Amino acid sequence: MKAAILKKLNQPLQIIQQPNPKSENDREVINVKYASLNRRDYWITKGLYPNIKLPVILGSDGVGVREDGERVVANPGIDWGNNDAFQEKQFHIKGMPENGFLAEKCDLLKSQIYPAPHFLTDQECAALPLVGLTAYRSLFNKGCLKSGQKVLITGAGGGVASIAIQMAVAAGSKVYCTTSSEYKLERAKAIGAVDGVLYTEKGWWQRLKECSKGLDLIIDGAGGDDFDKLLDLCNPGGKIIVYGGTQGAYPPINPAKVFWKQISIIGTTMGSNFDFQKMLVYISHHTIRPVIDKEFALENINEALEYLGNYDQFGKIIIKIKED
């Protein structure tokens, strides 16, 4: 099979022929149609991810077909464990250390495989698993989102943020966002956000507080120096759900802002198979479609990774694995 292999850090992926994986015991091989990129793929190529093992076929997300022709997707989180509240030590993510979807064939644990939502295109199915799971768990499992609440989704433009906006709107929430450009802000409004601000502008949190009058739930994947501003934006009794840290470590935080306002700061990563099943039901019930930004052929995988690294996209970057 043809596959994109990362052999060395800070080097281009190589498109080479690899032996086909084999269906064994609890594993099944599918023929991959499309894959999608996540920020972790880029970080791995740059050595900015823990416990990197090379060589590896990257790609946590994809859509493919079984031998009987059934179209399927998979939960990219493997070996979650028996406690739905948190993952066990053996938990890992498809696409490193285990080979991923940037190949013509991919072997998967049978327990991770699910029928692809029928209303989604192949490209949308490939875009869904990791971001859909992360957004769903953040909003509903950890955030306990209720209709009528005011929600902030930071970093509109990312895959998680773009589908989280749609999920929160479908739940009857009033959604605000932060993003880096007017173009992305308009795209966020087009999928349901009522308003938002550019975090690149000075005093963005003050303008957001004025237009929102306070927020009940904040979904944040950035962290970084401005994290303490989220405490000021949060209503008493509100929650801040943290699923990533693209902007780095937090600044010093005044604990009085947390305990006096009774704010909960809650971390989350990916989700269990139960979360994944509930996510599929939710997006199917509300016909929520992942946002696609751009499609690349597998042969252009390095161009796609460079594009991802520029943070210019709104939504997901899709990789077509095999030409028709």
mmCIF file of C-alpha atoms in Angstrom:
data_model
loop_
_atom_site.group_PDB
_atom_site.id
_atom_site.type_symbol
_atom_site.label_atom_id
_atom_site.label_comp_id
_atom_site.label_asym_id
_atom_site.label_seq_id
_atom_site.Cartn_x
_atom_site.Cartn_y
_atom_site.Cartn_z
ATOM 1 C CA MET A 1 0.000 0.000 0.000
ATOM 2 C CA LYS A 2 0.979 3.639 -0.438
ATOM 3 C CA ALA A 3 1.550 5.566 2.791
ATOM 4 C CA ALA A 4 2.957 8.870 4.075
ATOM 5 C CA ILE A 5 5.745 8.046 6.527
ATOM 6 C CA LEU A 6 7.413 10.355 9.040
ATOM 7 C CA LYS A 7 10.932 8.968 9.453
ATOM 8 C CA LYS A 8 12.726 11.932 11.031
ATOM 9 C CA LEU A 9 11.627 15.029 12.914
ATOM 10 C CA ASN A 10 11.634 18.336 11.027
ATOM 11 C CA GLN A 11 11.862 16.447 7.740
ATOM 12 C CA PRO A 12 9.203 16.053 5.023
ATOM 13 C CA LEU A 13 6.972 12.988 5.119
ATOM 14 C CA GLN A 14 7.872 10.399 2.484
ATOM 15 C CA ILE A 15 5.290 8.750 0.220
ATOM 16 C CA ILE A 16 6.454 5.149 -0.044
ATOM 17 C CA GLN A 17 5.112 1.630 -0.469
ATOM 18 C CA GLN A 18 4.527 -0.263 2.770
ATOM 19 C CA PRO A 19 3.360 -3.819 3.510
ATOM 20 C CA ASN A 20 -0.400 -4.091 3.919
ATOM 21 C CA PRO A 21 -1.579 -4.386 7.524
ATOM 22 C CA LYS A 22 -3.330 -7.625 8.444
ATOM 23 C CA SER A 23 -6.682 -8.341 10.067
ATOM 24 C CA GLU A 24 -5.883 -10.294 13.220
ATOM 25 C CA ASN A 25 -8.021 -11.316 16.201
ATOM 26 C CA ASP A 26 -9.574 -8.071 17.462
ATOM 27 C CA ARG A 27 -8.305 -5.891 14.584
ATOM 28 C CA GLU A 28 -9.774 -5.176 11.165
ATOM 29 C CA VAL A 29 -8.256 -3.571 8.064
ATOM 30 C CA ILE A 30 -10.259 -0.950 6.170
ATOM 31 C CA ASN A 31 -9.600 0.698 2.821
ATOM 32 C CA VAL A 32 -9.088 4.401 3.553
ATOM 33 C CA LYS A 33 -10.842 6.949 1.336
ATOM 34 C CA TYR A 34 -10.039 10.229 3.084
ATOM 35 C CA ALA A 35 -8.064 11.307 6.143
ATOM 36 C CA SER A 36 -7.901 14.645 7.936
ATOM 37 C CA LEU A 37 -5.148 16.498 9.748
ATOM 38 C CA ASN A 38 -5.149 17.615 13.359
ATOM 39 C CA ARG A 39 -2.810 20.000 15.127
ATOM 40 C CA ARG A 40 -1.106 17.019 16.802
ATOM 41 C CA ASP A 41 0.101 15.798 13.375
ATOM 42 C CA TYR A 42 1.969 19.070 12.857
ATOM 43 C CA TRP A 43 3.362 19.083 16.391
ATOM 44 C CA ILE A 44 4.652 15.537 15.999
ATOM 45 C CA THR A 45 6.587 16.457 12.831
ATOM 46 C CA LYS A 46 8.246 19.292 14.780
ATOM 47 C CA GLY A 47 9.074 17.182 17.829
ATOM 48 C CA LEU A 48 6.610 19.140 19.999
ATOM 49 C CA TYR A 49 4.665 16.132 21.267
ATOM 50 C CA PRO A 50 5.506 13.686 24.075
ATOM 51 C CA ASN A 51 6.857 10.162 23.561
ATOM 52 C CA ILE A 52 7.340 10.359 19.791
ATOM 53 C CA LYS A 53 8.186 7.024 18.178
ATOM 54 C CA LEU A 54 9.415 6.901 14.587
ATOM 55 C CA PRO A 55 8.954 5.862 11.849
ATOM 56 C CA VAL A 56 5.176 6.242 11.873
ATOM 57 C CA ILE A 57 2.189 6.786 9.590
ATOM 58 C CA LEU A 58 0.457 9.892 10.950
ATOM 59 C CA GLY A 59 -3.260 10.659 10.845
ATOM 60 C CA SER A 60 -5.715 10.212 13.723
ATOM 61 C CA ASP A 61 -8.839 10.624 11.605
ATOM 62 C CA GLY A 62 -10.199 8.991 8.501
ATOM 63 C CA VAL A 63 -13.101 7.351 6.747
ATOM 64 C CA GLY A 64 -12.914 4.042 4.949
ATOM 65 C CA VAL A 65 -14.815 0.990 3.820
ATOM 66 C CA ARG A 66 -14.857 -2.550 5.116
ATOM 67 C CA GLU A 67 -14.510 -5.543 2.830
ATOM 68 C CA ASP A 68 -18.313 -5.742 2.641
ATOM 69 C CA GLY A 69 -18.480 -2.114 1.460
ATOM 70 C CA GLU A 70 -19.800 -0.581 4.695
ATOM 71 C CA ARG A 71 -18.494 2.963 5.227
ATOM 72 C CA VAL A 72 -17.000 3.434 8.701
ATOM 73 C CA VAL A 73 -15.256 5.883 11.038
ATOM 74 C CA ALA A 74 -13.334 5.152 14.228
ATOM 75 C CA ASN A 75 -12.794 6.634 17.658
ATOM 76 C CA PRO A 76 -9.104 7.668 17.442
ATOM 77 C CA GLY A 77 -8.630 7.320 21.205
ATOM 78 C CA ILE A 78 -7.465 3.792 22.074
ATOM 79 C CA ASP A 79 -7.486 1.905 25.397
ATOM 80 C CA TRP A 80 -9.436 4.526 27.332
ATOM 81 C CA GLY A 81 -10.095 2.149 30.213
ATOM 82 C CA ASN A 82 -13.151 1.340 32.318
ATOM 83 C CA ASN A 83 -13.717 4.695 34.017
ATOM 84 C CA ASP A 84 -15.625 7.168 31.859
ATOM 85 C CA ALA A 85 -14.356 10.069 34.006
ATOM 86 C CA PHE A 86 -10.735 9.804 32.828
ATOM 87 C CA GLN A 87 -8.395 7.776 30.617
ATOM 88 C CA GLU A 88 -6.010 5.125 31.943
ATOM 89 C CA LYS A 89 -2.213 5.235 31.580
ATOM 90 C CA GLN A 90 -2.263 2.957 28.529
ATOM 91 C CA PHE A 91 -4.474 5.395 26.579
ATOM 92 C CA HIS A 92 -3.046 6.560 23.259
ATOM 93 C CA ILE A 93 -4.208 8.128 20.014
ATOM 94 C CA LYS A 94 -4.275 6.688 16.521
ATOM 95 C CA GLY A 95 -1.533 8.082 14.300
ATOM 96 C CA MET A 96 1.409 7.816 16.744
ATOM 97 C CA PRO A 97 2.595 5.620 18.283
ATOM 98 C CA GLU A 98 0.195 3.379 16.353
ATOM 99 C CA ASN A 99 0.125 3.844 12.561
ATOM 100 C CA GLY A 100 -2.683 6.085 11.346
ATOM 101 C CA PHE A 101 -4.866 6.980 8.373
ATOM 102 C CA LEU A 102 -2.385 8.592 5.947
ATOM 103 C CA ALA A 103 -2.239 5.360 3.989
ATOM 104 C CA GLU A 104 -4.382 3.361 1.573
ATOM 105 C CA LYS A 105 -5.150 0.814 4.283
ATOM 106 C CA CYS A 106 -5.437 1.118 8.046
ATOM 107 C CA ASP A 107 -5.893 -1.523 10.735
ATOM 108 C CA LEU A 108 -8.236 -0.670 13.585
ATOM 109 C CA LEU A 109 -9.470 -2.239 16.779
ATOM 110 C CA LYS A 110 -12.933 -3.597 16.013
ATOM 111 C CA SER A 111 -14.210 -2.031 19.238
ATOM 112 C CA GLN A 112 -13.323 1.431 17.893
ATOM 113 C CA ILE A 113 -15.188 1.127 14.563
ATOM 114 C CA TYR A 114 -18.623 2.693 13.958
ATOM 115 C CA PRO A 115 -20.892 3.130 10.933
ATOM 116 C CA ALA A 116 -20.250 6.507 9.318
ATOM 117 C CA PRO A 117 -23.147 8.998 9.600
ATOM 118 C CA HIS A 118 -25.101 8.523 6.385
ATOM 119 C CA PHE A 119 -25.812 12.231 5.800
ATOM 120 C CA LEU A 120 -22.130 13.241 5.783
ATOM 121 C CA THR A 121 -19.866 13.217 2.733
ATOM 122 C CA ASP A 122 -16.663 11.186 2.801
ATOM 123 C CA GLN A 123 -14.709 14.372 3.441
ATOM 124 C CA GLU A 124 -16.958 15.363 6.353
ATOM 125 C CA CYS A 125 -16.724 11.873 7.857
ATOM 126 C CA ALA A 126 -12.934 12.062 7.744
ATOM 127 C CA ALA A 127 -13.067 15.438 9.496
ATOM 128 C CA LEU A 128 -15.361 14.348 12.305
ATOM 129 C CA PRO A 129 -13.898 11.875 14.833
ATOM 130 C CA LEU A 130 -11.251 13.649 16.934
ATOM 131 C CA VAL A 131 -12.756 17.142 16.858
ATOM 132 C CA GLY A 132 -16.340 15.934 17.211
ATOM 133 C CA LEU A 133 -15.451 13.770 20.203
ATOM 134 C CA THR A 134 -13.413 16.508 21.904
ATOM 135 C CA ALA A 135 -16.096 19.142 21.364
ATOM 136 C CA TYR A 136 -18.940 16.893 22.538
ATOM 137 C CA ARG A 137 -17.208 15.806 25.738
ATOM 138 C CA SER A 138 -16.144 19.398 26.482
ATOM 139 C CA LEU A 139 -19.639 20.823 26.058
ATOM 140 C CA PHE A 140 -21.864 18.113 27.489
ATOM 141 C CA ASN A 141 -19.915 15.629 29.604
ATOM 142 C CA LYS A 142 -17.658 18.178 31.322
ATOM 143 C CA GLY A 143 -19.476 21.454 30.665
ATOM 144 C CA CYS A 144 -23.009 20.154 31.367
ATOM 145 C CA LEU A 145 -24.301 22.654 28.813
ATOM 146 C CA LYS A 146 -27.941 23.686 29.130
ATOM 147 C CA SER A 147 -30.244 25.499 26.748
ATOM 148 C CA GLY A 148 -30.191 29.264 27.209
ATOM 149 C CA GLN A 149 -26.650 29.450 28.564
ATOM 150 C CA LYS A 150 -24.085 31.824 27.097
ATOM 151 C CA VAL A 151 -21.014 30.042 25.771
ATOM 152 C CA LEU A 152 -17.594 31.240 24.621
ATOM 153 C CA ILE A 153 -15.632 29.099 22.155
ATOM 154 C CA THR A 154 -12.049 30.334 21.852
ATOM 155 C CA GLY A 155 -9.984 30.031 18.679
ATOM 156 C CA ALA A 156 -12.804 29.872 16.149
ATOM 157 C CA GLY A 157 -11.222 28.485 13.002
ATOM 158 C CA GLY A 158 -9.820 25.346 14.578
ATOM 159 C CA GLY A 159 -11.544 22.039 13.956
ATOM 160 C CA VAL A 160 -12.772 21.574 17.529
ATOM 161 C CA ALA A 161 -13.988 25.167 17.800
ATOM 162 C CA SER A 162 -15.858 25.134 14.489
ATOM 163 C CA ILE A 163 -17.891 22.043 15.363
ATOM 164 C CA ALA A 164 -18.297 23.078 19.029
ATOM 165 C CA ILE A 165 -19.991 26.297 17.869
ATOM 166 C CA GLN A 166 -22.536 24.270 15.918
ATOM 167 C CA MET A 167 -23.114 21.784 18.748
ATOM 168 C CA ALA A 168 -23.704 24.554 21.285
ATOM 169 C CA VAL A 169 -26.091 26.421 18.977
ATOM 170 C CA ALA A 170 -28.038 23.191 18.409
ATOM 171 C CA ALA A 171 -28.384 22.865 22.203
ATOM 172 C CA GLY A 172 -30.111 26.259 22.377
ATOM 173 C CA SER A 173 -27.139 28.264 23.610
ATOM 174 C CA LYS A 174 -26.029 31.766 22.702
ATOM 175 C CA VAL A 175 -22.495 31.366 21.362
ATOM 176 C CA TYR A 176 -19.660 33.897 21.293
ATOM 177 C CA CYS A 177 -16.151 33.324 20.000
ATOM 178 C CA THR A 178 -12.620 34.664 19.801
ATOM 179 C CA THR A 179 -10.548 34.370 16.652
ATOM 180 C CA SER A 180 -7.624 35.929 14.803
ATOM 181 C CA SER A 181 -9.179 37.647 11.755
ATOM 182 C CA GLU A 182 -12.326 39.323 10.485
ATOM 183 C CA TYR A 183 -12.644 36.572 7.878
ATOM 184 C CA LYS A 184 -12.747 33.871 10.555
ATOM 185 C CA LEU A 185 -15.153 35.913 12.666
ATOM 186 C CA GLU A 186 -17.587 36.165 9.765
ATOM 187 C CA ARG A 187 -17.270 32.424 9.118
ATOM 188 C CA ALA A 188 -17.999 31.741 12.801
ATOM 189 C CA LYS A 189 -21.122 33.901 12.637
ATOM 190 C CA ALA A 190 -22.220 32.048 9.501
ATOM 191 C CA ILE A 191 -22.308 28.767 11.457
ATOM 192 C CA GLY A 192 -24.168 30.212 14.421
ATOM 193 C CA ALA A 193 -22.043 32.459 16.640
ATOM 194 C CA VAL A 194 -23.943 35.614 17.600
ATOM 195 C CA ASP A 195 -20.821 37.719 18.062
ATOM 196 C CA GLY A 196 -17.118 37.581 18.762
ATOM 197 C CA VAL A 197 -13.853 39.484 19.024
ATOM 198 C CA LEU A 198 -10.337 39.319 17.623
ATOM 199 C CA TYR A 199 -7.951 38.147 20.334
ATOM 200 C CA THR A 200 -5.183 39.839 18.371
ATOM 201 C CA GLU A 201 -6.560 43.254 19.358
ATOM 202 C CA LYS A 202 -5.763 45.011 22.628
ATOM 203 C CA GLY A 203 -8.536 44.873 25.209
ATOM 204 C CA TRP A 204 -10.466 42.109 23.431
ATOM 205 C CA TRP A 205 -11.790 40.719 26.721
ATOM 206 C CA GLN A 206 -13.342 44.062 27.655
ATOM 207 C CA ARG A 207 -15.281 44.232 24.391
ATOM 208 C CA LEU A 208 -16.351 40.604 24.800
ATOM 209 C CA LYS A 209 -17.606 41.271 28.324
ATOM 210 C CA GLU A 210 -19.594 44.255 27.079
ATOM 211 C CA CYS A 211 -21.315 42.361 24.281
ATOM 212 C CA SER A 212 -21.935 39.117 26.194
ATOM 213 C CA LYS A 213 -22.668 40.526 29.682
ATOM 214 C CA GLY A 214 -20.820 37.540 31.106
ATOM 215 C CA LEU A 215 -20.494 33.882 30.125
ATOM 216 C CA ASP A 216 -21.749 30.682 31.709
ATOM 217 C CA LEU A 217 -19.442 28.232 29.930
ATOM 218 C CA ILE A 218 -16.074 28.733 28.226
ATOM 219 C CA ILE A 219 -14.479 26.092 25.982
ATOM 220 C CA ASP A 220 -10.777 26.843 25.605
ATOM 221 C CA GLY A 221 -8.055 25.130 23.614
ATOM 222 C CA ALA A 222 -5.478 27.918 23.816
ATOM 223 C CA GLY A 223 -4.290 28.564 27.367
ATOM 224 C CA GLY A 224 -1.424 31.070 27.250
ATOM 225 C CA ASP A 225 -0.955 34.526 28.712
ATOM 226 C CA ASP A 226 -4.591 35.609 28.371
ATOM 227 C CA PHE A 227 -6.113 32.674 30.238
ATOM 228 C CA ASP A 228 -6.679 34.778 33.358
ATOM 229 C CA LYS A 229 -8.954 37.063 31.309
ATOM 230 C CA LEU A 230 -11.368 34.149 30.992
ATOM 231 C CA LEU A 231 -11.878 34.264 34.769
ATOM 232 C CA ASP A 232 -13.064 37.869 34.441
ATOM 233 C CA LEU A 233 -15.456 36.900 31.641
ATOM 234 C CA CYS A 234 -16.953 33.956 33.535
ATOM 235 C CA ASN A 235 -20.233 34.432 35.391
ATOM 236 C CA PRO A 236 -20.477 33.312 39.035
ATOM 237 C CA GLY A 237 -20.847 29.532 39.080
ATOM 238 C CA GLY A 238 -19.532 29.264 35.532
ATOM 239 C CA LYS A 239 -17.238 26.631 34.055
ATOM 240 C CA ILE A 240 -14.056 26.830 31.991
ATOM 241 C CA ILE A 241 -13.314 23.625 30.087
ATOM 242 C CA VAL A 242 -9.722 23.240 28.883
ATOM 243 C CA TYR A 243 -8.992 20.762 26.072
ATOM 244 C CA GLY A 244 -5.681 22.114 24.728
ATOM 245 C CA GLY A 245 -2.893 24.645 25.118
ATOM 246 C CA THR A 246 -1.781 25.966 21.730
ATOM 247 C CA GLN A 247 -0.651 29.261 23.279
ATOM 248 C CA GLY A 248 1.385 27.687 26.063
ATOM 249 C CA ALA A 249 1.496 27.911 29.857
ATOM 250 C CA TYR A 250 -0.898 29.952 31.988
ATOM 251 C CA PRO A 251 0.105 33.208 33.696
ATOM 252 C CA PRO A 252 -0.212 33.515 37.474
ATOM 253 C CA ILE A 253 -3.903 33.291 38.418
ATOM 254 C CA ASN A 254 -5.526 35.084 41.348
ATOM 255 C CA PRO A 255 -7.237 32.246 43.267
ATOM 256 C CA ALA A 256 -9.782 34.680 44.720
ATOM 257 C CA LYS A 257 -11.302 35.065 41.259
ATOM 258 C CA VAL A 258 -11.854 31.324 41.174
ATOM 259 C CA PHE A 259 -13.204 30.633 44.663
ATOM 260 C CA TRP A 260 -15.194 33.829 45.198
ATOM 261 C CA LYS A 261 -17.040 33.440 41.896
ATOM 262 C CA GLN A 262 -17.259 29.656 42.426
ATOM 263 C CA ILE A 263 -15.750 29.008 38.989
ATOM 264 C CA SER A 264 -14.878 25.459 37.950
ATOM 265 C CA ILE A 265 -11.787 24.948 35.767
ATOM 266 C CA ILE A 266 -12.017 21.470 34.249
ATOM 267 C CA GLY A 267 -9.632 19.626 31.963
ATOM 268 C CA THR A 268 -10.606 17.135 29.274
ATOM 269 C CA THR A 269 -8.873 15.085 26.589
ATOM 270 C CA MET A 270 -10.592 13.211 23.775
ATOM 271 C CA GLY A 271 -13.273 10.860 25.171
ATOM 272 C CA SER A 272 -14.440 7.308 25.774
ATOM 273 C CA ASN A 273 -16.251 5.047 23.322
ATOM 274 C CA PHE A 274 -19.451 5.973 25.166
ATOM 275 C CA ASP A 275 -18.760 9.669 24.467
ATOM 276 C CA PHE A 276 -18.053 8.812 20.826
ATOM 277 C CA GLN A 277 -21.345 6.975 20.443
ATOM 278 C CA LYS A 278 -23.274 9.858 22.009
ATOM 279 C CA MET A 279 -21.475 12.334 19.749
ATOM 280 C CA LEU A 280 -22.508 10.381 16.636
ATOM 281 C CA VAL A 281 -26.125 10.336 17.804
ATOM 282 C CA TYR A 282 -26.064 14.062 18.568
ATOM 283 C CA ILE A 283 -24.611 15.237 15.249
ATOM 284 C CA SER A 284 -26.946 12.908 13.361
ATOM 285 C CA HIS A 285 -30.021 14.176 15.232
ATOM 286 C CA HIS A 286 -29.080 17.814 14.541
ATOM 287 C CA THR A 287 -27.467 17.164 11.102
ATOM 288 C CA ILE A 288 -24.265 18.932 12.181
ATOM 289 C CA ARG A 289 -21.555 18.949 9.528
ATOM 290 C CA PRO A 290 -17.844 19.438 10.222
ATOM 291 C CA VAL A 291 -16.458 22.503 8.475
ATOM 292 C CA ILE A 292 -14.034 21.723 5.642
ATOM 293 C CA ASP A 293 -11.408 24.306 4.768
ATOM 294 C CA LYS A 294 -9.266 22.725 2.047
ATOM 295 C CA GLU A 295 -8.518 19.384 0.423
ATOM 296 C CA PHE A 296 -5.099 18.040 -0.583
ATOM 297 C CA ALA A 297 -4.000 14.856 -2.303
ATOM 298 C CA LEU A 298 -1.851 12.435 -0.292
ATOM 299 C CA GLU A 299 1.059 13.252 -2.606
ATOM 300 C CA ASN A 300 0.817 16.854 -1.355
ATOM 301 C CA ILE A 301 0.814 15.958 2.339
ATOM 302 C CA ASN A 302 3.798 18.176 3.160
ATOM 303 C CA GLU A 303 2.117 21.173 1.562
ATOM 304 C CA ALA A 304 -0.959 20.395 3.661
ATOM 305 C CA LEU A 305 1.089 20.255 6.879
ATOM 306 C CA GLU A 306 2.754 23.560 6.055
ATOM 307 C CA TYR A 307 -0.660 25.104 5.456
ATOM 308 C CA LEU A 308 -1.872 23.752 8.807
ATOM 309 C CA GLY A 309 1.166 25.244 10.525
ATOM 310 C CA ASN A 310 0.264 28.727 9.302
ATOM 311 C CA TYR A 311 -3.031 28.767 11.262
ATOM 312 C CA ASP A 312 -4.839 30.231 8.245
ATOM 313 C CA GLN A 313 -7.586 27.642 7.961
ATOM 314 C CA PHE A 314 -11.191 27.748 9.153
ATOM 315 C CA GLY A 315 -12.217 24.167 9.760
ATOM 316 C CA LYS A 316 -10.527 20.942 8.794
ATOM 317 C CA ILE A 317 -7.834 20.084 6.249
ATOM 318 C CA ILE A 318 -8.743 16.956 4.296
ATOM 319 C CA ILE A 319 -6.382 14.493 2.612
ATOM 320 C CA LYS A 320 -7.628 12.438 -0.338
ATOM 321 C CA ILE A 321 -5.844 9.120 -0.006
ATOM 322 C CA LYS A 322 -6.423 7.561 -3.410
ATOM 323 C CA GLU A 323 -7.361 9.089 -6.728
ATOM 324 C CA ASP A 324 -10.542 7.700 -8.325
#
